[in-house]
XYZ file of C-alpha atoms in Angstrom:
464
model
C 50.617 182.777 44.362
C 54.005 182.967 42.684
C 56.702 184.388 45.018
C 58.468 187.518 43.825
C 61.816 187.012 42.061
C 63.758 188.551 44.981
C 62.346 185.978 47.440
C 63.243 183.112 45.090
C 66.791 184.426 44.806
C 67.186 184.671 48.596
C 65.850 181.112 49.061
C 68.264 179.789 46.412
C 71.132 181.637 48.046
C 70.205 180.191 51.443
C 70.150 176.646 50.038
C 73.516 177.156 48.379
C 74.866 178.523 51.649
C 73.706 175.483 53.637
C 75.056 173.092 50.994
C 78.410 174.859 51.113
C 78.444 174.565 54.912
C 77.772 170.835 54.637
C 80.628 170.575 52.147
C 82.983 172.431 54.525
C 82.046 170.128 57.406
C 82.838 167.155 55.167
C 86.222 168.667 54.298
C 86.938 169.268 57.984
C 86.311 165.608 58.785
C 89.144 164.718 56.409
C 91.666 166.776 58.401
C 93.063 164.580 61.195
C 95.601 167.104 62.534
C 94.300 169.666 65.046
C 96.697 172.279 63.643
C 95.104 171.885 60.206
C 91.676 172.221 61.796
C 92.789 175.403 63.535
C 93.992 176.840 60.231
C 90.701 175.798 58.639
C 88.681 177.721 61.232
C 90.809 180.862 60.843
C 90.075 181.331 57.106
C 86.872 183.351 57.562
C 83.634 183.550 59.530
C 81.865 181.004 57.338
C 84.627 178.428 57.723
C 84.738 179.058 61.477
C 80.990 178.423 61.613
C 81.484 175.151 59.728
C 84.125 174.124 62.273
C 81.596 174.752 65.037
C 78.937 172.653 63.310
C 81.107 169.535 63.242
C 79.970 167.025 65.877
C 82.842 164.594 65.348
C 85.753 165.183 67.743
C 89.244 165.289 66.244
C 90.938 161.901 66.116
C 93.683 160.934 68.541
C 96.722 163.058 67.841
C 100.219 161.800 67.098
C 103.260 163.676 68.427
C 105.113 166.400 66.586
C 108.863 166.659 66.239
C 110.284 169.965 67.508
C 113.422 171.243 65.808
C 114.813 173.909 68.165
C 116.579 176.972 66.820
C 118.688 179.804 68.174
C 115.614 182.067 68.171
C 112.101 181.790 69.571
C 110.748 180.731 66.166
C 111.265 176.987 65.775
C 110.036 174.356 63.336
C 107.662 171.524 64.209
C 106.801 168.569 62.000
C 103.324 167.008 62.197
C 103.186 163.307 61.348
C 99.411 163.318 60.739
C 99.435 166.185 58.252
C 102.944 165.437 56.941
C 103.772 169.146 57.026
C 105.995 171.571 58.883
C 104.879 174.600 60.873
C 106.407 177.399 62.883
C 106.068 177.531 66.653
C 107.242 180.199 69.092
C 108.952 178.699 72.107
C 109.019 180.311 75.554
C 112.055 182.473 76.300
C 113.440 179.830 78.657
C 113.696 177.329 75.770
C 115.431 179.551 73.200
C 118.733 177.855 72.406
C 118.125 175.211 75.068
C 118.779 171.493 74.656
C 115.526 169.555 74.961
C 116.118 166.378 76.952
C 112.638 164.975 77.608
C 108.887 165.322 77.174
C 105.624 164.172 78.715
C 102.055 163.980 77.306
C 100.109 167.162 77.867
C 102.542 169.513 76.077
C 105.398 169.220 78.589
C 109.038 169.391 77.516
C 112.220 169.427 79.601
C 115.320 171.494 78.840
C 118.749 171.538 80.381
C 122.169 173.071 80.305
C 121.640 176.133 78.162
C 118.533 177.867 79.474
C 119.094 181.546 80.411
C 119.219 180.667 84.118
C 121.835 178.013 83.400
C 119.743 175.301 85.004
C 117.135 172.660 84.203
C 113.435 173.292 83.675
C 110.182 171.658 82.515
C 107.769 173.878 80.573
C 104.264 173.374 79.225
C 104.272 174.659 75.633
C 100.543 175.455 75.713
C 100.023 177.046 79.143
C 103.651 178.276 79.496
C 103.690 176.935 83.073
C 107.250 176.298 84.267
C 108.517 173.774 86.832
C 112.169 174.141 87.909
C 114.244 170.965 87.949
C 117.178 170.443 90.321
C 120.602 171.610 89.146
C 122.597 169.728 91.772
C 122.951 166.068 92.622
C 124.295 164.337 95.700
C 127.662 162.642 95.378
C 127.287 159.204 93.762
C 127.985 155.942 95.519
C 131.325 154.364 94.809
C 131.336 152.153 91.721
C 132.259 149.086 93.787
C 129.385 149.657 96.204
C 126.970 150.249 93.311
C 127.941 146.947 91.692
C 127.343 145.095 94.955
C 123.887 146.622 95.293
C 122.797 146.160 91.691
C 123.970 142.575 91.338
C 122.279 141.357 94.514
C 119.458 138.835 94.572
C 116.788 141.181 95.896
C 116.074 144.898 96.241
C 118.634 146.908 98.164
C 118.253 150.453 99.531
C 120.481 153.224 98.245
C 120.892 155.889 100.933
C 121.527 159.381 99.702
C 124.704 161.206 100.688
C 125.329 164.834 101.534
C 127.991 166.098 99.180
C 126.590 167.921 96.151
C 127.856 168.740 92.668
C 126.487 170.126 89.407
C 124.560 167.781 87.163
C 124.275 167.713 83.376
C 121.087 165.885 82.380
C 121.320 163.847 79.186
C 117.712 162.596 79.178
C 114.847 162.641 81.665
C 111.650 160.617 82.219
C 108.591 161.669 84.248
C 106.011 159.537 86.026
C 103.283 162.210 85.715
C 102.948 165.769 84.500
C 105.849 167.736 86.060
C 103.420 170.041 87.910
C 101.700 167.084 89.605
C 102.415 166.628 93.345
C 102.966 162.912 92.668
C 105.488 163.399 89.856
C 108.776 161.540 90.169
C 111.578 162.099 87.662
C 114.504 159.884 86.692
C 117.424 161.334 84.756
C 120.371 159.880 82.890
C 123.196 162.228 83.785
C 126.657 162.972 82.411
C 129.143 160.257 81.563
C 129.732 159.080 78.007
C 130.617 155.452 78.702
C 129.064 154.961 82.141
C 126.295 157.505 82.691
C 124.790 157.637 86.139
C 121.103 157.660 87.063
C 119.484 160.081 89.499
C 115.916 160.434 90.773
C 113.917 163.124 92.520
C 110.381 163.690 93.779
C 109.325 166.922 92.093
C 106.197 167.254 94.212
C 108.395 167.599 97.294
C 110.201 170.585 95.702
C 113.646 169.001 95.947
C 116.825 171.045 95.898
C 118.872 168.260 94.321
C 118.704 164.936 92.527
C 118.598 162.211 95.162
C 120.575 158.981 95.280
C 122.538 158.943 92.018
C 124.270 155.683 91.182
C 126.252 154.234 88.325
C 125.024 151.245 86.327
C 128.141 149.200 85.524
C 127.103 148.402 81.948
C 125.814 151.863 81.064
C 122.135 152.907 80.890
C 120.604 153.459 77.462
C 116.992 154.245 78.353
C 114.587 154.787 81.263
C 110.783 154.563 81.368
C 108.154 154.827 84.096
C 105.974 151.727 84.400
C 103.599 150.436 87.086
C 103.268 146.651 87.214
C 100.438 144.702 88.816
C 98.902 147.618 90.666
C 102.180 148.561 92.354
C 101.603 151.957 93.903
C 105.279 152.758 94.349
C 106.738 154.945 91.591
C 108.946 152.596 89.577
C 111.310 153.255 86.708
C 112.660 150.544 84.427
C 116.198 150.890 83.101
C 117.804 149.036 80.188
C 121.571 148.821 79.732
C 123.761 148.300 76.685
C 124.044 144.602 77.659
C 120.263 144.070 77.855
C 120.229 144.061 81.658
C 116.898 145.268 83.086
C 116.677 147.139 86.411
C 113.763 148.500 88.449
C 114.187 151.552 90.698
C 111.486 152.655 93.190
C 111.260 155.357 95.837
C 110.719 154.091 99.389
C 110.585 157.626 100.779
C 112.394 160.857 99.998
C 115.696 159.422 101.285
C 115.794 155.867 99.953
C 115.436 154.112 96.624
C 115.130 150.377 96.041
C 117.012 149.021 93.034
C 116.407 145.519 91.743
C 118.014 143.671 88.844
C 115.487 141.579 86.909
C 116.274 138.106 85.674
C 114.919 138.024 82.148
C 115.165 135.034 79.840
C 115.956 135.684 76.182
C 114.497 133.655 73.315
C 116.722 131.897 70.794
C 118.125 134.685 68.650
C 118.285 134.366 64.869
C 120.991 137.040 64.937
C 123.557 135.447 67.265
C 126.442 137.389 65.732
C 126.357 140.797 64.097
C 128.640 142.063 61.349
C 131.711 143.842 62.680
C 130.393 147.304 61.785
C 126.823 146.828 63.127
C 125.910 147.839 66.686
C 122.750 147.894 68.829
C 120.966 150.593 70.816
C 117.898 150.035 73.029
C 114.674 151.830 73.976
C 111.884 151.071 76.468
C 108.240 151.782 75.592
C 105.031 151.214 77.573
C 102.149 150.075 75.352
C 98.801 148.399 76.066
C 99.808 147.659 79.638
C 103.028 145.923 78.625
C 106.684 146.885 78.581
C 108.332 146.831 75.162
C 112.037 146.858 74.425
C 113.087 148.051 70.973
C 116.467 147.134 69.525
C 117.861 149.575 66.988
C 120.586 148.183 64.717
C 122.931 150.642 63.041
C 126.175 150.679 61.139
C 129.053 152.808 62.384
C 132.064 154.102 60.523
C 135.123 154.608 62.710
C 136.821 156.662 60.007
C 134.366 159.586 60.054
C 132.182 158.764 63.086
C 128.926 158.578 61.117
C 126.180 156.044 61.769
C 123.176 154.814 59.814
C 120.111 153.058 61.233
C 119.229 149.870 59.388
C 116.751 147.741 61.347
C 114.404 147.605 64.350
C 113.147 144.658 66.373
C 110.472 144.855 69.099
C 110.248 142.589 72.174
C 107.507 142.393 74.814
C 108.106 141.540 78.466
C 106.107 138.428 79.407
C 104.894 137.227 82.843
C 105.671 140.480 84.527
C 105.630 139.071 88.068
C 107.506 135.749 87.838
C 109.766 134.095 85.246
C 110.286 137.198 83.145
C 111.094 136.669 79.480
C 111.278 138.691 76.266
C 109.069 137.678 73.352
C 109.761 139.147 69.899
C 106.675 140.621 68.245
C 106.034 139.910 64.581
C 103.615 142.835 64.327
C 102.648 145.964 66.247
C 99.064 145.779 65.011
C 97.480 149.212 64.673
C 100.199 150.915 66.705
C 103.045 153.227 65.766
C 106.118 153.796 67.939
C 107.897 157.111 68.428
C 111.353 156.547 69.885
C 113.322 159.048 71.982
C 115.565 158.669 75.005
C 113.386 158.536 78.136
C 110.411 159.820 76.103
C 109.372 156.956 73.795
C 105.637 156.566 73.231
C 103.292 154.103 71.526
C 100.153 155.415 69.805
C 97.091 153.773 68.332
C 96.721 155.095 64.794
C 93.511 156.979 63.935
C 91.112 155.250 61.541
C 91.636 157.792 58.734
C 95.405 158.041 59.176
C 97.616 157.390 56.173
C 100.431 156.217 58.442
C 101.234 152.560 57.922
C 100.462 150.445 61.040
C 103.604 149.171 62.698
C 105.682 152.211 61.743
C 108.599 153.105 64.017
C 109.634 156.769 63.934
C 113.129 157.533 65.227
C 115.408 160.504 65.908
C 119.151 160.903 65.624
C 119.879 160.113 69.279
C 121.951 156.933 69.114
C 124.965 158.735 70.574
C 122.823 161.018 72.706
C 125.756 161.780 75.018
C 127.188 163.950 72.246
C 124.369 166.441 72.786
C 125.857 167.367 76.168
C 129.308 167.826 74.651
C 127.883 169.915 71.816
C 126.248 172.279 74.286
C 129.555 172.792 76.050
C 131.826 172.940 73.001
C 129.488 174.680 70.545
C 129.870 171.809 68.095
C 127.331 170.784 65.505
C 124.559 168.296 66.123
C 123.824 165.523 63.641
C 120.389 165.264 62.039
C 121.143 162.830 59.257
C 119.742 159.650 60.839
C 116.065 160.382 61.490
C 113.154 158.737 59.755
C 110.638 155.904 59.815
C 111.020 152.126 59.633
C 108.272 149.643 58.820
C 107.976 146.035 57.747
C 106.886 146.007 54.145
C 107.412 144.452 50.757
C 109.735 146.370 48.418
C 106.995 147.017 45.856
C 104.680 148.909 48.210
C 104.902 152.688 48.486
C 104.636 155.145 51.351
C 101.545 157.404 51.329
C 101.907 160.262 48.868
C 101.505 162.951 51.540
C 104.979 162.235 52.904
C 106.805 162.149 49.591
C 108.296 165.635 49.943
C 109.407 165.256 53.559
C 110.990 161.832 53.423
C 113.869 160.672 51.292
C 113.912 157.712 48.948
C 112.844 154.373 50.376
C 115.477 151.727 51.066
C 114.706 148.171 52.024
C 116.675 146.165 54.564
C 118.040 142.753 53.565
C 119.747 139.983 55.519
C 122.442 138.287 53.450
C 123.837 134.955 54.699
C 126.820 133.397 52.946
C 129.265 130.753 54.215
C 128.189 131.203 57.828
C 128.547 134.988 57.754
C 125.728 137.515 57.847
C 125.421 141.016 56.447
C 122.725 143.660 56.977
C 122.522 145.942 53.978
C 120.283 148.632 52.499
C 119.248 148.587 48.837
C 117.344 151.101 46.723
C 115.568 148.474 44.630
C 115.477 144.782 43.774
C 117.694 145.254 40.732
C 120.471 146.610 42.941
C 120.116 143.581 45.238
C 120.192 141.142 42.301
C 123.326 142.792 40.942
C 125.022 142.572 44.332
C 124.134 138.894 44.826
C 124.893 137.781 41.284
C 125.425 134.043 40.988
C 126.760 133.594 44.518
C 124.872 131.141 46.795
C 123.574 133.789 49.198
C 120.437 133.455 51.331
C 118.414 136.681 51.115
C 115.685 137.774 53.539
C 114.026 141.187 53.298
C 113.287 142.552 56.792
C 111.598 145.887 56.129
C 111.826 149.370 54.642
C 113.308 152.598 55.912
C 112.917 156.231 54.877
C 114.755 159.217 56.342
C 113.696 162.788 56.969
C 114.872 165.383 54.464
C 116.577 167.676 56.954
C 119.998 169.294 57.019
C 122.694 166.885 58.124
C 124.225 169.056 60.812
C 123.362 172.228 62.684
C 124.435 174.143 65.776
C 120.868 173.888 67.090
C 120.073 171.033 69.494
C 118.623 167.771 68.293
C 114.810 167.461 67.988
C 112.441 165.721 70.345
C 108.866 164.391 70.137
C 106.208 166.713 71.562
C 103.012 164.966 72.720
C 99.868 167.103 72.976
C-alpha cells in the first residue's frame, strides 16, 4: 500500500531534522571554548537540543585575560576562541586592581575595592573571602639577611606592631575558601618589596611574619615537593636566588635559601639596554623558572619584551640545579606575577605548542603607584612568544587580535652580542649587510592589539 503524500512529507521532514541535528552536533565538537558552546546552545531550542545530544565533554579550557574597567562591564579575551567577550564583574571588583588568581574562577583584588581593603572573589559563584588589610611590623633588614643567608631553615617569629599593607601580587595554595588555604603576598616596596604570609582558613586579622628579601622578590608560587605536607611557597629574586617559606604553625614560618647550581650560560653578558625578569611555574610535578628578557629605554621609560627562556629544577631534594628546556612539548605557559600557570593544549587547539603568553607586568610595582596617583597603566607589552621559523605563520583565528609577527635574532660581532627584533628576513639581511656577524634566530613574538595606556588596572589571567 502506498503511503499518503502527507505521511511521506512528514517522514522526509523527520529525516531532514535528524540529519540537521547530527550536523549541529558535529559543529559543536569543533568549538573548544565553553563560552562559544554556551552561545551555541542559546540560539534556539533546536540548537540547545543538539548541545544536549553531544556526548563528548568540552576539552580542557585555557585561561582568559580579564581587562578591568571603571564599570561593571569588563572585557575578557579567550585564547581558545581567539575572541573578546563582555563580562559583568561583582560590585567589589569595579575599578579594583586585580593582583592574583587561582583555578576555579577565583581572583584577588586590592587597594581600590569599595571597602578599601583586600578581597578574593569567585567570578562564577560570587562568593567572597576577605583578605587581611594589616600586616605585622617587618623584621629589621639586618636580622632578615642573617636569617635568609643561613645554612638551614630559621624561624621568623611574628611581631605585634601593625600597619597597612598594599598587596602587589598574591599566590594561594588552595581555593581561598578552603580551610587549608595559605596565601603569600608580595607587598609594597619598589626596589625591595617584602613578603607576607597568612593562613586564610584560620580567619587571620593580619598578614603574619613579613620579611624583606635583600635582593628583591620577583615572583612567588606554591609548590609541594616530595610529599611535603607543610604549605611551602617558593620565591625567586632578581638575582636568581631561590627561597622556600613554610608555615610551622600560625606564629612561625621557616625560611630556607636553596643552593641551586646554574648551567653554563650562552648569554654570559647582556647588551646594556637588555634586562631580565623572572617567573615561577609549576608544571608536570616540576618547578619551572622562566626568564623574560626585555629592552628598556631610560629616556621615556618604555620596555619591550624580546625573548623567553625556560628552566626546570632538577633533583628537587639534593644537589639542586637548573636545566634549560629546549621544548615545552604540548604545553603552553601563561605568565603573571604569583599566578603563572602551565596548561596542556587540547587536541583540536590551534595554539602552537610551546607558546608563552605574557602580560605587561614587568614593572608590576607601578600598578600600586597608579592606584594611588591615578596614573595610566601600560598595556603595550602583552602578547605571545614561541620558538618558530620565520616562514611559519600563526593560526588565522588570531590574525585580528595580534599584531604583526616579529622574530628574535641573536647577533654576535667582535665579542659583543645584540638581541633584536625584525619584521622579516629582508630587514635582517639589510641590517647585517657584508659585516661578519653571527646570526641565530631564537623565536617569534606577537603582541596583543590593545590600547597602549589606560586608567583601568592591568589585566590578569582568569582560570576556570
